[in-house]
mmCIF file of C-alpha atoms and ligand atoms in Angstrom:
data_model
loop_
_atom_site.group_PDB
_atom_site.id
_atom_site.type_symbol
_atom_site.label_atom_id
_atom_site.label_comp_id
_atom_site.label_asym_id
_atom_site.label_seq_id
_atom_site.Cartn_x
_atom_site.Cartn_y
_atom_site.Cartn_z
ATOM 1 C CA MET A 1 16.792 20.367 -24.866
ATOM 2 C CA LYS A 2 19.428 18.143 -22.559
ATOM 3 C CA LEU A 3 18.295 15.164 -20.412
ATOM 4 C CA PHE A 4 20.501 13.859 -17.610
ATOM 5 C CA CYS A 5 19.904 10.456 -17.161
ATOM 6 C CA SER A 6 20.773 6.748 -17.300
ATOM 7 C CA LEU A 7 19.459 4.386 -19.843
ATOM 8 C CA PRO A 8 18.112 1.758 -17.445
ATOM 9 C CA SER A 9 16.605 4.440 -15.256
ATOM 10 C CA PRO A 10 12.710 3.796 -15.458
ATOM 11 C CA PHE A 11 11.580 7.157 -14.876
ATOM 12 C CA ALA A 12 14.125 8.755 -17.470
ATOM 13 C CA ARG A 13 12.670 5.967 -20.037
ATOM 14 C CA LYS A 14 9.289 7.462 -19.297
ATOM 15 C CA VAL A 15 10.380 10.923 -20.403
ATOM 16 C CA ARG A 16 12.250 9.742 -23.454
ATOM 17 C CA ALA A 17 9.086 7.543 -24.460
ATOM 18 C CA VAL A 18 6.848 10.758 -23.883
ATOM 19 C CA ALA A 19 9.617 12.533 -26.283
ATOM 20 C CA ALA A 20 9.624 10.427 -28.796
ATOM 21 C CA GLU A 21 5.758 10.043 -28.956
ATOM 22 C CA LYS A 22 5.893 13.740 -29.262
ATOM 23 C CA GLY A 23 8.636 13.918 -31.699
ATOM 24 C CA LEU A 24 10.915 15.826 -29.732
ATOM 25 C CA ASP A 25 14.540 16.046 -29.733
ATOM 26 C CA LEU A 26 16.303 15.298 -26.459
ATOM 27 C CA GLU A 27 20.126 15.336 -26.425
ATOM 28 C CA LEU A 28 20.613 12.430 -23.541
ATOM 29 C CA VAL A 29 23.547 13.158 -21.078
ATOM 30 C CA GLU A 30 24.278 9.739 -19.694
ATOM 31 C CA VAL A 31 25.639 10.146 -15.915
ATOM 32 C CA ASP A 32 26.285 7.612 -13.118
ATOM 33 C CA VAL A 33 23.960 8.877 -10.332
ATOM 34 C CA PHE A 34 26.393 7.707 -7.667
ATOM 35 C CA GLN A 35 29.326 9.985 -8.590
ATOM 36 C CA THR A 36 29.493 13.359 -7.408
ATOM 37 C CA ASP A 37 30.331 16.015 -9.816
ATOM 38 C CA ASN A 38 28.294 14.297 -12.576
ATOM 39 C CA GLY A 39 26.482 17.590 -13.587
ATOM 40 C CA VAL A 40 23.097 16.488 -12.166
ATOM 41 C CA ASP A 41 24.497 17.822 -8.829
ATOM 42 C CA ARG A 42 24.455 21.444 -9.904
ATOM 43 C CA LEU A 43 21.052 21.209 -11.471
ATOM 44 C CA ASN A 44 19.236 18.924 -9.150
ATOM 45 C CA PRO A 45 19.889 19.133 -5.431
ATOM 46 C CA LEU A 46 18.410 15.699 -4.954
ATOM 47 C CA ARG A 47 20.739 14.458 -7.242
ATOM 48 C CA LYS A 48 18.436 11.892 -8.987
ATOM 49 C CA VAL A 49 17.819 11.521 -12.820
ATOM 50 C CA PRO A 50 15.864 12.549 -14.846
ATOM 51 C CA CYS A 51 16.568 15.937 -15.029
ATOM 52 C CA LEU A 52 16.056 18.218 -17.940
ATOM 53 C CA LEU A 53 17.940 21.081 -18.990
ATOM 54 C CA ALA A 54 15.731 23.400 -21.128
ATOM 55 C CA ASP A 55 17.151 25.565 -23.835
ATOM 56 C CA ASP A 56 16.668 28.438 -21.729
ATOM 57 C CA GLY A 57 18.606 27.161 -18.942
ATOM 58 C CA GLU A 58 15.749 26.366 -16.673
ATOM 59 C CA ALA A 59 16.656 22.978 -14.580
ATOM 60 C CA TRP A 60 13.442 20.508 -14.598
ATOM 61 C CA PHE A 61 12.707 17.715 -12.207
ATOM 62 C CA ASP A 62 11.431 15.129 -11.179
ATOM 63 C CA SER A 63 10.184 13.168 -14.231
ATOM 64 C CA ARG A 64 6.253 14.232 -13.345
ATOM 65 C CA VAL A 65 7.316 17.789 -13.889
ATOM 66 C CA ILE A 66 9.342 17.064 -16.569
ATOM 67 C CA VAL A 67 6.718 15.073 -18.711
ATOM 68 C CA GLU A 68 4.229 17.935 -17.948
ATOM 69 C CA TYR A 69 6.782 20.371 -19.398
ATOM 70 C CA LEU A 70 7.166 18.250 -22.669
ATOM 71 C CA ASP A 71 3.484 17.518 -22.941
ATOM 72 C CA GLY A 72 3.049 21.391 -22.836
ATOM 73 C CA LEU A 73 5.681 22.003 -25.865
ATOM 74 C CA PRO A 74 4.219 22.754 -29.156
ATOM 75 C CA GLY A 75 3.768 19.840 -31.552
ATOM 76 C CA GLY A 76 2.686 16.217 -31.260
ATOM 77 C CA PRO A 77 -0.448 14.309 -29.639
ATOM 78 C CA ARG A 78 -1.216 15.564 -26.127
ATOM 79 C CA LEU A 79 -0.358 12.664 -23.606
ATOM 80 C CA ILE A 80 -2.072 14.247 -20.631
ATOM 81 C CA PRO A 81 -5.391 15.068 -21.474
ATOM 82 C CA GLU A 82 -6.754 18.647 -21.223
ATOM 83 C CA ASP A 83 -10.080 17.446 -19.530
ATOM 84 C CA ARG A 84 -9.370 17.715 -15.591
ATOM 85 C CA ASP A 85 -10.919 14.183 -15.167
ATOM 86 C CA ALA A 86 -9.130 12.471 -17.747
ATOM 87 C CA CYS A 87 -5.864 14.147 -16.353
ATOM 88 C CA LEU A 88 -6.544 13.307 -12.912
ATOM 89 C CA GLN A 89 -6.964 9.510 -13.982
ATOM 90 C CA VAL A 90 -3.972 9.586 -16.024
ATOM 91 C CA LYS A 91 -1.950 11.042 -12.960
ATOM 92 C CA ARG A 92 -3.162 8.421 -10.954
ATOM 93 C CA ILE A 93 -2.001 5.753 -12.929
ATOM 94 C CA GLU A 94 1.585 7.592 -13.264
ATOM 95 C CA ALA A 95 1.488 7.786 -9.582
ATOM 96 C CA LEU A 96 0.989 4.130 -9.258
ATOM 97 C CA ALA A 97 3.713 3.282 -11.778
ATOM 98 C CA ASP A 98 6.121 5.577 -10.159
ATOM 99 C CA GLY A 99 5.641 4.404 -6.757
ATOM 100 C CA MET A 100 5.748 0.683 -7.635
ATOM 101 C CA LEU A 101 9.158 1.782 -9.080
ATOM 102 C CA ASP A 102 10.029 3.818 -5.767
ATOM 103 C CA ALA A 103 9.435 0.486 -3.831
ATOM 104 C CA GLY A 104 11.597 -1.792 -6.307
ATOM 105 C CA VAL A 105 14.372 0.612 -6.253
ATOM 106 C CA LEU A 106 14.455 0.283 -2.457
ATOM 107 C CA VAL A 107 14.748 -3.218 -2.890
ATOM 108 C CA ARG A 108 17.180 -2.957 -5.359
ATOM 109 C CA MET A 109 19.216 -0.440 -2.932
ATOM 110 C CA GLU A 110 18.732 -2.722 0.055
ATOM 111 C CA ARG A 111 20.060 -5.172 -1.713
ATOM 112 C CA LEU A 112 23.081 -3.439 -3.273
ATOM 113 C CA TRP A 113 23.934 -0.334 -1.933
ATOM 114 C CA PRO A 114 27.559 -0.482 -1.151
ATOM 115 C CA GLY A 115 27.430 1.572 2.155
ATOM 116 C CA ARG A 116 25.522 -1.225 3.691
ATOM 117 C CA SER A 117 26.969 -4.181 5.161
ATOM 118 C CA ALA A 118 25.288 -7.905 4.710
ATOM 119 C CA GLU A 119 24.062 -7.927 8.330
ATOM 120 C CA GLN A 120 22.646 -4.277 7.924
ATOM 121 C CA ARG A 121 20.452 -5.625 4.812
ATOM 122 C CA SER A 122 16.782 -6.405 6.015
ATOM 123 C CA ALA A 123 14.922 -9.009 4.188
ATOM 124 C CA ALA A 124 11.705 -7.524 5.964
ATOM 125 C CA TRP A 125 12.409 -4.151 4.629
ATOM 126 C CA GLN A 126 12.553 -5.610 1.282
ATOM 127 C CA ASP A 127 9.373 -7.806 2.001
ATOM 128 C CA TRP A 128 7.472 -4.449 3.108
ATOM 129 C CA GLN A 129 8.545 -3.134 -0.572
ATOM 130 C CA TRP A 130 7.373 -6.176 -2.438
ATOM 131 C CA THR A 131 3.950 -5.859 -0.701
ATOM 132 C CA LYS A 132 3.602 -2.284 -2.409
ATOM 133 C CA VAL A 133 4.905 -3.751 -5.697
ATOM 134 C CA ASP A 134 2.482 -6.390 -5.886
ATOM 135 C CA GLY A 135 -0.683 -4.109 -4.555
ATOM 136 C CA ALA A 136 0.467 -1.498 -7.468
ATOM 137 C CA LEU A 137 0.241 -4.524 -9.812
ATOM 138 C CA ALA A 138 -2.992 -5.772 -8.811
ATOM 139 C CA GLU A 139 -4.485 -2.427 -8.866
ATOM 140 C CA LEU A 140 -3.238 -1.669 -12.186
ATOM 141 C CA GLN A 141 -4.567 -4.745 -13.957
ATOM 142 C CA ALA A 142 -7.899 -3.998 -12.228
ATOM 143 C CA ARG A 143 -7.880 -0.362 -13.678
ATOM 144 C CA LEU A 144 -7.012 -1.292 -17.079
ATOM 145 C CA GLY A 145 -9.940 -3.777 -17.118
ATOM 146 C CA GLY A 146 -8.860 -5.493 -20.195
ATOM 147 C CA ARG A 147 -9.241 -2.465 -22.366
ATOM 148 C CA ALA A 148 -6.200 -1.453 -24.686
ATOM 149 C CA TYR A 149 -5.481 1.855 -23.116
ATOM 150 C CA PHE A 150 -5.376 2.666 -19.242
ATOM 151 C CA VAL A 151 -7.342 6.057 -19.665
ATOM 152 C CA GLY A 152 -9.844 6.727 -22.808
ATOM 153 C CA ASP A 153 -9.388 5.119 -26.074
ATOM 154 C CA ARG A 154 -6.183 6.372 -26.767
ATOM 155 C CA LEU A 155 -2.525 6.545 -26.047
ATOM 156 C CA SER A 156 -1.830 8.707 -22.740
ATOM 157 C CA LEU A 157 1.180 9.422 -20.357
ATOM 158 C CA ALA A 158 -0.663 6.398 -18.106
ATOM 159 C CA ASP A 159 0.466 3.768 -20.423
ATOM 160 C CA LEU A 160 3.982 4.812 -21.159
ATOM 161 C CA ALA A 161 4.630 5.354 -17.180
ATOM 162 C CA VAL A 162 3.169 1.649 -16.506
ATOM 163 C CA ALA A 163 5.100 0.267 -19.593
ATOM 164 C CA SER A 164 8.356 1.859 -18.539
ATOM 165 C CA ALA A 165 7.830 0.450 -14.861
ATOM 166 C CA LEU A 166 6.866 -3.080 -16.001
ATOM 167 C CA GLY A 167 9.846 -2.973 -18.402
ATOM 168 C CA TRP A 168 12.406 -2.019 -15.360
ATOM 169 C CA LEU A 169 10.949 -4.741 -13.079
ATOM 170 C CA ASP A 170 11.768 -7.395 -15.824
ATOM 171 C CA TYR A 171 15.191 -5.669 -15.969
ATOM 172 C CA ARG A 172 16.399 -5.115 -12.543
ATOM 173 C CA LEU A 173 14.218 -7.440 -10.467
ATOM 174 C CA PRO A 174 13.768 -10.627 -12.710
ATOM 175 C CA ASP A 175 13.875 -12.761 -9.523
ATOM 176 C CA HIS A 176 10.541 -11.434 -8.715
ATOM 177 C CA PRO A 177 8.318 -12.784 -11.486
ATOM 178 C CA TRP A 178 5.178 -10.609 -11.627
ATOM 179 C CA ARG A 179 3.369 -11.984 -14.551
ATOM 180 C CA PRO A 180 1.583 -15.182 -13.137
ATOM 181 C CA GLN A 181 -0.238 -12.500 -10.503
ATOM 182 C CA VAL A 182 -1.507 -10.470 -13.248
ATOM 183 C CA PRO A 183 -2.161 -12.279 -16.335
ATOM 184 C CA ALA A 184 -4.180 -9.557 -18.143
ATOM 185 C CA LEU A 185 -1.487 -6.769 -17.235
ATOM 186 C CA ALA A 186 1.238 -9.050 -18.871
ATOM 187 C CA ALA A 187 -0.853 -9.716 -22.143
ATOM 188 C CA TRP A 188 -1.409 -5.878 -22.386
ATOM 189 C CA TYR A 189 2.423 -5.649 -21.662
ATOM 190 C CA ALA A 190 3.321 -7.601 -24.128
ATOM 191 C CA ASP A 191 1.677 -6.087 -26.946
ATOM 192 C CA PHE A 192 2.652 -2.845 -25.820
ATOM 193 C CA ALA A 193 6.322 -3.426 -25.760
ATOM 194 C CA ARG A 194 6.400 -4.113 -29.382
ATOM 195 C CA ARG A 195 5.191 -0.515 -30.276
ATOM 196 C CA PRO A 196 8.259 0.743 -32.423
ATOM 197 C CA ARG A 197 8.579 4.486 -30.371
ATOM 198 C CA PHE A 198 8.400 2.450 -27.156
ATOM 199 C CA ALA A 199 10.817 -0.342 -27.846
ATOM 200 C CA ALA A 200 13.341 2.099 -29.035
ATOM 201 C CA THR A 201 13.491 3.249 -25.422
ATOM 202 C CA ALA A 202 14.478 0.219 -24.201
ATOM 203 C CA PRO A 203 17.483 0.094 -21.648
ATOM 204 C CA PRO A 204 20.916 -1.438 -23.143
ATOM 205 C CA PRO A 205 21.247 -5.374 -22.782
ATOM 206 C CA LEU A 206 22.611 -6.314 -19.379
ATOM 207 C CA PRO A 207 26.138 -8.498 -19.811
ATOM 208 C CA ALA A 208 25.753 -12.160 -20.302
ATOM 209 C CA GLY A 209 26.253 -13.812 -17.007
HETATM 210 N N1 GSH B 1 10.844 10.974 -8.272
HETATM 211 C C1 GSH B 1 11.892 10.537 -9.110
HETATM 212 C C2 GSH B 1 12.471 9.308 -8.875
HETATM 213 C C3 GSH B 1 13.823 9.311 -9.548
HETATM 214 C C4 GSH B 1 15.016 8.378 -9.051
HETATM 215 O O1 GSH B 1 14.533 7.663 -8.238
HETATM 216 N N2 GSH B 1 15.815 7.939 -10.024
HETATM 217 C C5 GSH B 1 17.032 7.243 -9.425
HETATM 218 C C6 GSH B 1 17.172 6.816 -10.684
HETATM 219 S S1 GSH B 1 16.260 5.400 -11.341
HETATM 220 C C7 GSH B 1 18.088 8.055 -9.157
HETATM 221 O O2 GSH B 1 18.435 9.208 -9.697
HETATM 222 N N3 GSH B 1 18.649 7.700 -8.054
HETATM 223 C C8 GSH B 1 19.882 8.261 -7.207
HETATM 224 C C9 GSH B 1 19.699 8.574 -5.616
HETATM 225 O O3 GSH B 1 18.546 8.080 -5.283
HETATM 226 O O4 GSH B 1 20.908 9.183 -5.196
HETATM 227 C C10 GSH B 1 11.404 11.339 -10.736
HETATM 228 O O5 GSH B 1 10.291 10.542 -10.731
HETATM 229 O O6 GSH B 1 12.224 11.570 -11.415
#
């Protein structure tokens, strides 16, 4: 199985973290998502990563579909519970984490997208996205409720999705410190990020300066 991805992508990190927990081998194909002809364009008309090319030649996207696909493969612990209620709870947490990232990615693009001039970049639009990020953080902390795992008493996709998202906020948007507003979530993340299999999926360090 080949995973078209970029190493900083938090959506790809969630997928890589799921594969690591399940002991599945993924061949990583790193691409620049903003280049045409990067291979992803032929597999996913949305031209986004992650995109999984399965051994039978089928392409799967987006990250939520890919994690379902991987979790259904034989071997490793189930990360999406079979119980309907627990499954829905896991997916709601994943939706919160992914939605927080969608808003964060919009902030980043508003700041950096080369097709926009300085005058076209809107602070009000960024503020609108920050309200979503901050709202999602508060909701995640409330749903965690001081427990070790987001759903039930064992690791699930929900934990991996949230940790991947928080790691990306630190990596790409360090000027918006999130810890003071959600100290209990920050404490959970500090512990979770030390898990060796998750830590091994961290994005490469940014160049100094
Ligand atoms: N909903 C998608 C989001 C994926 C996404 O936004 N990926 C970014 C990289 S982090 C991307 O490929 N951006 C390229 C683009 O927007 O054209 C998922 O869960 O996989």
